[in-house]
PDB file of C-alpha atoms in Angstrom:
ATOM      1  CA  UNK W   1       5.829  -8.153 -11.627  1.00  0.00           C
ATOM      2  CA  UNK W   2       2.943  -7.391  -9.365  1.00  0.00           C
ATOM      3  CA  UNK W   3       1.393  -4.072  -8.482  1.00  0.00           C
ATOM      4  CA  UNK W   4      -1.496  -2.798  -6.413  1.00  0.00           C
ATOM      5  CA  UNK W   5      -3.482   0.375  -6.896  1.00  0.00           C
ATOM      6  CA  UNK W   6      -5.750   1.792  -4.220  1.00  0.00           C
ATOM      7  CA  UNK W   7      -8.081   4.460  -5.516  1.00  0.00           C
ATOM      8  CA  UNK W   8      -8.309   7.354  -3.098  1.00  0.00           C
ATOM      9  CA  UNK W   9      -5.665   8.094  -0.508  1.00  0.00           C
ATOM     10  CA  UNK W  10      -8.328   9.512   1.811  1.00  0.00           C
ATOM     11  CA  UNK W  11     -11.961   8.522   2.296  1.00  0.00           C
ATOM     12  CA  UNK W  12     -14.431  10.257   4.588  1.00  0.00           C
ATOM     13  CA  UNK W  13     -17.614   8.476   5.646  1.00  0.00           C
ATOM     14  CA  UNK W  14     -20.360   9.204   8.119  1.00  0.00           C
ATOM     15  CA  UNK W  15     -20.879   6.885  11.049  1.00  0.00           C
ATOM     16  CA  UNK W  16     -23.352   4.204   9.966  1.00  0.00           C
ATOM     17  CA  UNK W  17     -22.660   4.662   6.262  1.00  0.00           C
ATOM     18  CA  UNK W  18     -21.154   2.143   3.869  1.00  0.00           C
ATOM     19  CA  UNK W  19     -17.397   1.917   3.730  1.00  0.00           C
ATOM     20  CA  UNK W  20     -15.996   1.046   0.295  1.00  0.00           C
ATOM     21  CA  UNK W  21     -12.266   0.943  -0.317  1.00  0.00           C
ATOM     22  CA  UNK W  22     -11.084   0.093  -3.811  1.00  0.00           C
ATOM     23  CA  UNK W  23      -8.157  -2.098  -4.703  1.00  0.00           C
ATOM     24  CA  UNK W  24      -7.019  -3.243  -8.132  1.00  0.00           C
ATOM     25  CA  UNK W  25      -4.073  -5.482  -8.723  1.00  0.00           C
ATOM     26  CA  UNK W  26      -1.955  -6.778 -11.525  1.00  0.00           C
ATOM     27  CA  UNK W  27      -0.275 -10.123 -11.329  1.00  0.00           C
ATOM     28  CA  UNK W  28       1.080 -12.470 -13.941  1.00  0.00           C
ATOM     29  CA  UNK W  29       0.149 -15.497 -11.847  1.00  0.00           C
ATOM     30  CA  UNK W  30      -2.861 -16.273  -9.663  1.00  0.00           C
ATOM     31  CA  UNK W  31      -2.512 -14.039  -6.655  1.00  0.00           C
ATOM     32  CA  UNK W  32      -3.231 -14.173  -2.998  1.00  0.00           C
ATOM     33  CA  UNK W  33      -4.715 -10.906  -1.778  1.00  0.00           C
ATOM     34  CA  UNK W  34      -4.755  -9.280   1.623  1.00  0.00           C
ATOM     35  CA  UNK W  35      -6.200  -6.290   3.404  1.00  0.00           C
ATOM     36  CA  UNK W  36      -4.319  -4.934   6.380  1.00  0.00           C
ATOM     37  CA  UNK W  37      -5.370  -2.137   8.750  1.00  0.00           C
ATOM     38  CA  UNK W  38      -3.080   0.193  10.649  1.00  0.00           C
ATOM     39  CA  UNK W  39      -4.447   2.048  13.634  1.00  0.00           C
ATOM     40  CA  UNK W  40      -2.511   5.064  14.895  1.00  0.00           C
ATOM     41  CA  UNK W  41       0.840   4.131  16.402  1.00  0.00           C
ATOM     42  CA  UNK W  42       0.279   0.445  15.796  1.00  0.00           C
ATOM     43  CA  UNK W  43       1.526  -2.162  13.335  1.00  0.00           C
ATOM     44  CA  UNK W  44      -0.253  -3.652  10.358  1.00  0.00           C
ATOM     45  CA  UNK W  45      -3.062  -5.994  11.378  1.00  0.00           C
ATOM     46  CA  UNK W  46      -4.570  -8.524   8.985  1.00  0.00           C
ATOM     47  CA  UNK W  47      -8.229  -7.839   8.206  1.00  0.00           C
ATOM     48  CA  UNK W  48      -8.783 -10.636   5.726  1.00  0.00           C
ATOM     49  CA  UNK W  49      -7.146 -12.617   2.959  1.00  0.00           C
ATOM     50  CA  UNK W  50      -8.093 -14.333  -0.286  1.00  0.00           C
ATOM     51  CA  UNK W  51      -6.258 -17.562  -1.045  1.00  0.00           C
ATOM     52  CA  UNK W  52      -8.243 -19.015  -3.971  1.00  0.00           C
ATOM     53  CA  UNK W  53     -11.118 -20.479  -1.973  1.00  0.00           C
ATOM     54  CA  UNK W  54     -14.393 -18.524  -1.783  1.00  0.00           C
ATOM     55  CA  UNK W  55     -14.336 -15.282  -3.741  1.00  0.00           C
ATOM     56  CA  UNK W  56     -16.231 -13.438  -1.004  1.00  0.00           C
ATOM     57  CA  UNK W  57     -14.017 -13.255   2.038  1.00  0.00           C
ATOM     58  CA  UNK W  58     -15.190 -12.214   5.481  1.00  0.00           C
ATOM     59  CA  UNK W  59     -12.753 -10.656   7.887  1.00  0.00           C
ATOM     60  CA  UNK W  60     -12.632  -9.147  11.317  1.00  0.00           C
ATOM     61  CA  UNK W  61     -14.648  -6.178  12.544  1.00  0.00           C
ATOM     62  CA  UNK W  62     -17.455  -6.715   9.996  1.00  0.00           C
ATOM     63  CA  UNK W  63     -15.314  -6.163   6.905  1.00  0.00           C
ATOM     64  CA  UNK W  64     -15.510  -8.265   3.775  1.00  0.00           C
ATOM     65  CA  UNK W  65     -13.937  -8.226   0.335  1.00  0.00           C
ATOM     66  CA  UNK W  66     -14.796  -9.801  -2.985  1.00  0.00           C
ATOM     67  CA  UNK W  67     -12.237 -11.130  -5.418  1.00  0.00           C
ATOM     68  CA  UNK W  68     -13.260 -10.417  -9.020  1.00  0.00           C
ATOM     69  CA  UNK W  69     -10.790 -11.910 -11.435  1.00  0.00           C
ATOM     70  CA  UNK W  70     -12.428 -10.345 -14.497  1.00  0.00           C
ATOM     71  CA  UNK W  71     -11.998  -6.890 -12.974  1.00  0.00           C
ATOM     72  CA  UNK W  72      -8.687  -7.658 -11.203  1.00  0.00           C
ATOM     73  CA  UNK W  73     -10.224  -6.133  -8.124  1.00  0.00           C
ATOM     74  CA  UNK W  74     -10.431  -6.894  -4.424  1.00  0.00           C
ATOM     75  CA  UNK W  75     -12.551  -4.100  -2.959  1.00  0.00           C
ATOM     76  CA  UNK W  76     -13.116  -3.903   0.792  1.00  0.00           C
ATOM     77  CA  UNK W  77     -16.528  -3.078   2.238  1.00  0.00           C
ATOM     78  CA  UNK W  78     -18.281  -2.674   5.547  1.00  0.00           C
ATOM     79  CA  UNK W  79     -22.026  -2.010   5.597  1.00  0.00           C
ATOM     80  CA  UNK W  80     -22.012   0.395   8.538  1.00  0.00           C
ATOM     81  CA  UNK W  81     -19.000   2.461   9.585  1.00  0.00           C
ATOM     82  CA  UNK W  82     -18.103   2.828  13.226  1.00  0.00           C
ATOM     83  CA  UNK W  83     -15.924   5.508  14.753  1.00  0.00           C
ATOM     84  CA  UNK W  84     -13.374   2.833  15.623  1.00  0.00           C
ATOM     85  CA  UNK W  85     -12.887   2.102  11.889  1.00  0.00           C
ATOM     86  CA  UNK W  86     -10.850   5.277  11.510  1.00  0.00           C
ATOM     87  CA  UNK W  87      -7.464   3.975  10.376  1.00  0.00           C
ATOM     88  CA  UNK W  88      -5.312   3.432   7.309  1.00  0.00           C
ATOM     89  CA  UNK W  89      -6.099   0.433   5.143  1.00  0.00           C
ATOM     90  CA  UNK W  90      -3.629  -1.328   2.890  1.00  0.00           C
ATOM     91  CA  UNK W  91      -4.313  -3.777   0.096  1.00  0.00           C
ATOM     92  CA  UNK W  92      -1.506  -6.194  -0.728  1.00  0.00           C
ATOM     93  CA  UNK W  93      -0.840  -8.950  -3.228  1.00  0.00           C
ATOM     94  CA  UNK W  94       1.463 -11.918  -3.321  1.00  0.00           C
ATOM     95  CA  UNK W  95       1.990 -14.433  -6.082  1.00  0.00           C
ATOM     96  CA  UNK W  96       1.200 -18.059  -5.311  1.00  0.00           C
ATOM     97  CA  UNK W  97       4.430 -19.675  -4.061  1.00  0.00           C
ATOM     98  CA  UNK W  98       5.863 -16.208  -3.550  1.00  0.00           C
ATOM     99  CA  UNK W  99       6.805 -14.700  -0.242  1.00  0.00           C
ATOM    100  CA  UNK W 100       6.932 -10.924  -0.496  1.00  0.00           C
ATOM    101  CA  UNK W 101       3.916  -8.719  -0.149  1.00  0.00           C
ATOM    102  CA  UNK W 102       3.447  -5.888  -2.619  1.00  0.00           C
ATOM    103  CA  UNK W 103       1.394  -3.118  -1.051  1.00  0.00           C
ATOM    104  CA  UNK W 104      -0.863  -0.444  -2.397  1.00  0.00           C
ATOM    105  CA  UNK W 105      -0.433   3.124  -1.300  1.00  0.00           C
ATOM    106  CA  UNK W 106      -2.987   2.897   1.492  1.00  0.00           C
ATOM    107  CA  UNK W 107      -6.315   4.625   2.089  1.00  0.00           C
ATOM    108  CA  UNK W 108      -6.878   6.656   5.218  1.00  0.00           C
ATOM    109  CA  UNK W 109     -10.462   6.442   6.475  1.00  0.00           C
ATOM    110  CA  UNK W 110     -12.018   9.245   8.469  1.00  0.00           C
ATOM    111  CA  UNK W 111     -15.351   8.541  10.155  1.00  0.00           C
ATOM    112  CA  UNK W 112     -17.559  11.547  10.895  1.00  0.00           C
ATOM    113  CA  UNK W 113     -20.102  11.450  13.702  1.00  0.00           C
TER     114      UNK W 113
ATOM    115  CA  UNK S   1      -2.461 -13.611  21.483  1.00  0.00           C
ATOM    116  CA  UNK S   2       1.138 -13.936  20.241  1.00  0.00           C
ATOM    117  CA  UNK S   3       2.523 -10.853  18.566  1.00  0.00           C
ATOM    118  CA  UNK S   4       5.627  -9.549  16.878  1.00  0.00           C
ATOM    119  CA  UNK S   5       7.510  -6.999  18.956  1.00  0.00           C
ATOM    120  CA  UNK S   6      10.082  -4.441  17.845  1.00  0.00           C
ATOM    121  CA  UNK S   7      12.569  -2.261  19.669  1.00  0.00           C
ATOM    122  CA  UNK S   8      13.169   0.591  19.840  1.00  0.00           C
ATOM    123  CA  UNK S   9       9.961   2.301  18.794  1.00  0.00           C
ATOM    124  CA  UNK S  10      11.927   5.336  17.661  1.00  0.00           C
ATOM    125  CA  UNK S  11      15.621   5.616  16.811  1.00  0.00           C
ATOM    126  CA  UNK S  12      17.407   8.844  16.006  1.00  0.00           C
ATOM    127  CA  UNK S  13      20.893   8.610  14.569  1.00  0.00           C
ATOM    128  CA  UNK S  14      23.477  10.696  12.784  1.00  0.00           C
ATOM    129  CA  UNK S  15      24.247  10.102   9.128  1.00  0.00           C
ATOM    130  CA  UNK S  16      27.023   7.552   8.728  1.00  0.00           C
ATOM    131  CA  UNK S  17      26.315   5.781  12.001  1.00  0.00           C
ATOM    132  CA  UNK S  18      25.387   2.129  12.294  1.00  0.00           C
ATOM    133  CA  UNK S  19      21.983   1.165  13.631  1.00  0.00           C
ATOM    134  CA  UNK S  20      20.506  -2.158  14.640  1.00  0.00           C
ATOM    135  CA  UNK S  21      16.772  -2.605  14.672  1.00  0.00           C
ATOM    136  CA  UNK S  22      15.500  -5.502  16.718  1.00  0.00           C
ATOM    137  CA  UNK S  23      12.508  -7.749  16.345  1.00  0.00           C
ATOM    138  CA  UNK S  24      11.127 -10.706  18.255  1.00  0.00           C
ATOM    139  CA  UNK S  25       8.976 -12.763  15.870  1.00  0.00           C
ATOM    140  CA  UNK S  26       6.158 -15.043  16.954  1.00  0.00           C
ATOM    141  CA  UNK S  27       7.794 -18.047  18.547  1.00  0.00           C
ATOM    142  CA  UNK S  28       6.716 -20.911  16.246  1.00  0.00           C
ATOM    143  CA  UNK S  29       7.174 -18.942  13.030  1.00  0.00           C
ATOM    144  CA  UNK S  30       9.822 -19.939  10.503  1.00  0.00           C
ATOM    145  CA  UNK S  31       9.814 -17.073   7.999  1.00  0.00           C
ATOM    146  CA  UNK S  32      10.934 -13.554   8.846  1.00  0.00           C
ATOM    147  CA  UNK S  33      10.748 -10.307   6.940  1.00  0.00           C
ATOM    148  CA  UNK S  34      11.655  -6.648   6.988  1.00  0.00           C
ATOM    149  CA  UNK S  35       9.620  -3.983   5.225  1.00  0.00           C
ATOM    150  CA  UNK S  36       9.950  -0.223   5.328  1.00  0.00           C
ATOM    151  CA  UNK S  37       7.698   2.739   4.699  1.00  0.00           C
ATOM    152  CA  UNK S  38       9.190   6.099   3.851  1.00  0.00           C
ATOM    153  CA  UNK S  39       6.846   8.869   4.921  1.00  0.00           C
ATOM    154  CA  UNK S  40       4.129   9.340   2.342  1.00  0.00           C
ATOM    155  CA  UNK S  41       5.179   6.311   0.293  1.00  0.00           C
ATOM    156  CA  UNK S  42       4.148   2.682   0.007  1.00  0.00           C
ATOM    157  CA  UNK S  43       5.213  -0.079   2.331  1.00  0.00           C
ATOM    158  CA  UNK S  44       8.148  -1.763   0.543  1.00  0.00           C
ATOM    159  CA  UNK S  45       9.600  -5.234   0.924  1.00  0.00           C
ATOM    160  CA  UNK S  46      13.258  -5.355   1.951  1.00  0.00           C
ATOM    161  CA  UNK S  47      14.178  -8.947   2.721  1.00  0.00           C
ATOM    162  CA  UNK S  48      12.889 -12.359   3.712  1.00  0.00           C
ATOM    163  CA  UNK S  49      14.775 -14.865   5.825  1.00  0.00           C
ATOM    164  CA  UNK S  50      14.288 -18.573   6.279  1.00  0.00           C
ATOM    165  CA  UNK S  51      16.415 -21.374   7.675  1.00  0.00           C
ATOM    166  CA  UNK S  52      19.146 -18.931   8.714  1.00  0.00           C
ATOM    167  CA  UNK S  53      19.646 -17.402   5.339  1.00  0.00           C
ATOM    168  CA  UNK S  54      18.193 -14.720   3.119  1.00  0.00           C
ATOM    169  CA  UNK S  55      15.592 -16.229   0.806  1.00  0.00           C
ATOM    170  CA  UNK S  56      14.775 -13.082  -1.133  1.00  0.00           C
ATOM    171  CA  UNK S  57      15.819  -9.440  -1.121  1.00  0.00           C
ATOM    172  CA  UNK S  58      14.810  -6.320  -2.968  1.00  0.00           C
ATOM    173  CA  UNK S  59      17.047  -3.953  -4.861  1.00  0.00           C
ATOM    174  CA  UNK S  60      16.813  -1.615  -1.876  1.00  0.00           C
ATOM    175  CA  UNK S  61      18.593  -4.180   0.292  1.00  0.00           C
ATOM    176  CA  UNK S  62      22.151  -3.382  -0.741  1.00  0.00           C
ATOM    177  CA  UNK S  63      25.468  -4.035   0.988  1.00  0.00           C
ATOM    178  CA  UNK S  64      24.671  -1.464   3.659  1.00  0.00           C
ATOM    179  CA  UNK S  65      21.948  -3.740   5.012  1.00  0.00           C
ATOM    180  CA  UNK S  66      22.267  -7.067   6.755  1.00  0.00           C
ATOM    181  CA  UNK S  67      19.985  -9.336   8.745  1.00  0.00           C
ATOM    182  CA  UNK S  68      20.710 -11.843  11.419  1.00  0.00           C
ATOM    183  CA  UNK S  69      18.988 -14.228  13.738  1.00  0.00           C
ATOM    184  CA  UNK S  70      21.578 -14.241  16.516  1.00  0.00           C
ATOM    185  CA  UNK S  71      19.648 -16.535  18.825  1.00  0.00           C
ATOM    186  CA  UNK S  72      16.398 -18.465  18.862  1.00  0.00           C
ATOM    187  CA  UNK S  73      14.213 -15.441  19.417  1.00  0.00           C
ATOM    188  CA  UNK S  74      15.616 -12.229  17.926  1.00  0.00           C
ATOM    189  CA  UNK S  75      15.757 -11.102  14.316  1.00  0.00           C
ATOM    190  CA  UNK S  76      17.784  -7.981  13.568  1.00  0.00           C
ATOM    191  CA  UNK S  77      18.247  -5.535  10.732  1.00  0.00           C
ATOM    192  CA  UNK S  78      21.553  -3.684  10.628  1.00  0.00           C
ATOM    193  CA  UNK S  79      22.259  -0.619   8.553  1.00  0.00           C
ATOM    194  CA  UNK S  80      26.018  -0.111   8.479  1.00  0.00           C
ATOM    195  CA  UNK S  81      26.307   3.528   7.489  1.00  0.00           C
ATOM    196  CA  UNK S  82      23.001   5.311   7.564  1.00  0.00           C
ATOM    197  CA  UNK S  83      21.977   7.846   4.956  1.00  0.00           C
ATOM    198  CA  UNK S  84      19.335  10.534   5.134  1.00  0.00           C
ATOM    199  CA  UNK S  85      17.163   8.521   2.757  1.00  0.00           C
ATOM    200  CA  UNK S  86      17.111   5.598   5.195  1.00  0.00           C
ATOM    201  CA  UNK S  87      14.724   7.587   7.382  1.00  0.00           C
ATOM    202  CA  UNK S  88      11.544   5.514   7.421  1.00  0.00           C
ATOM    203  CA  UNK S  89       9.317   3.269   9.491  1.00  0.00           C
ATOM    204  CA  UNK S  90      10.748  -0.237   9.507  1.00  0.00           C
ATOM    205  CA  UNK S  91       8.358  -3.138  10.031  1.00  0.00           C
ATOM    206  CA  UNK S  92       9.325  -6.645  10.993  1.00  0.00           C
ATOM    207  CA  UNK S  93       6.972  -9.505  10.134  1.00  0.00           C
ATOM    208  CA  UNK S  94       6.892 -13.250  10.608  1.00  0.00           C
ATOM    209  CA  UNK S  95       4.861 -16.143   9.248  1.00  0.00           C
ATOM    210  CA  UNK S  96       4.451 -19.805  10.014  1.00  0.00           C
ATOM    211  CA  UNK S  97       4.463 -20.761   6.348  1.00  0.00           C
ATOM    212  CA  UNK S  98       5.017 -19.179   2.964  1.00  0.00           C
ATOM    213  CA  UNK S  99       2.574 -16.351   2.322  1.00  0.00           C
ATOM    214  CA  UNK S 100       2.221 -17.678  -1.199  1.00  0.00           C
ATOM    215  CA  UNK S 101       1.030 -20.967   0.246  1.00  0.00           C
ATOM    216  CA  UNK S 102      -1.665 -19.319   2.303  1.00  0.00           C
ATOM    217  CA  UNK S 103       0.430 -18.272   5.279  1.00  0.00           C
ATOM    218  CA  UNK S 104      -0.197 -14.935   6.946  1.00  0.00           C
ATOM    219  CA  UNK S 105       2.516 -12.420   7.687  1.00  0.00           C
ATOM    220  CA  UNK S 106       2.085 -10.859  11.116  1.00  0.00           C
ATOM    221  CA  UNK S 107       3.587  -7.422  11.532  1.00  0.00           C
ATOM    222  CA  UNK S 108       5.177  -5.669  14.453  1.00  0.00           C
ATOM    223  CA  UNK S 109       4.394  -2.063  15.420  1.00  0.00           C
ATOM    224  CA  UNK S 110       7.436  -0.712  13.616  1.00  0.00           C
ATOM    225  CA  UNK S 111      10.568   1.262  14.451  1.00  0.00           C
ATOM    226  CA  UNK S 112      10.675   4.819  13.249  1.00  0.00           C
ATOM    227  CA  UNK S 113      14.238   5.580  12.145  1.00  0.00           C
ATOM    228  CA  UNK S 114      15.241   9.208  11.794  1.00  0.00           C
ATOM    229  CA  UNK S 115      18.629   9.959  10.241  1.00  0.00           C
ATOM    230  CA  UNK S 116      19.943  13.471  10.841  1.00  0.00           C
TER     231      UNK S 116
END
């Protein structure tokens, strides 16, 4: 069985500061990993995904994530937060050849001016 | 850019009533899904659908739930007799290929179901 843990249900950052959202997973088989973002009153939008190619994955809006197998982590970062980054972020895992996403609890990001 | 659409955006119903939530997946996609998120909880997988049949379902997806692709464009989730605990945001998603083969699931904006 797979599971995803996101540390911190809420994160507050200042505009221009580093955004770091933590995600740890457990999976009995090599996983594929995803970060989705949900803006208010909108659906889940894919930010980036890891599918066993490069361990450092670049996504949209300046976000990137690094897959670290030894730490079973897939943390999401952005060097400089923008007001428009205020949203909820979800980490998700799927087993290779599987088809259902298992989500973490989500982290809501607040960006202060 | 193609997107998944869902109707209605908000549905209010009385306990015991049947509801149908509708989704229009992206047109060339072959795999369809329903997820739900109860307020304050994680997004949970309900069911996946491929080639006109359910390919996988969770333990949540009991006999009260059913899915259908009645025509070439719509994908529906029916709850036969709603319960209070069915109140949640329901997300439809679609993908061109298996997510576990590198495919991406694209999500709709959700339908908020409130059961009174």
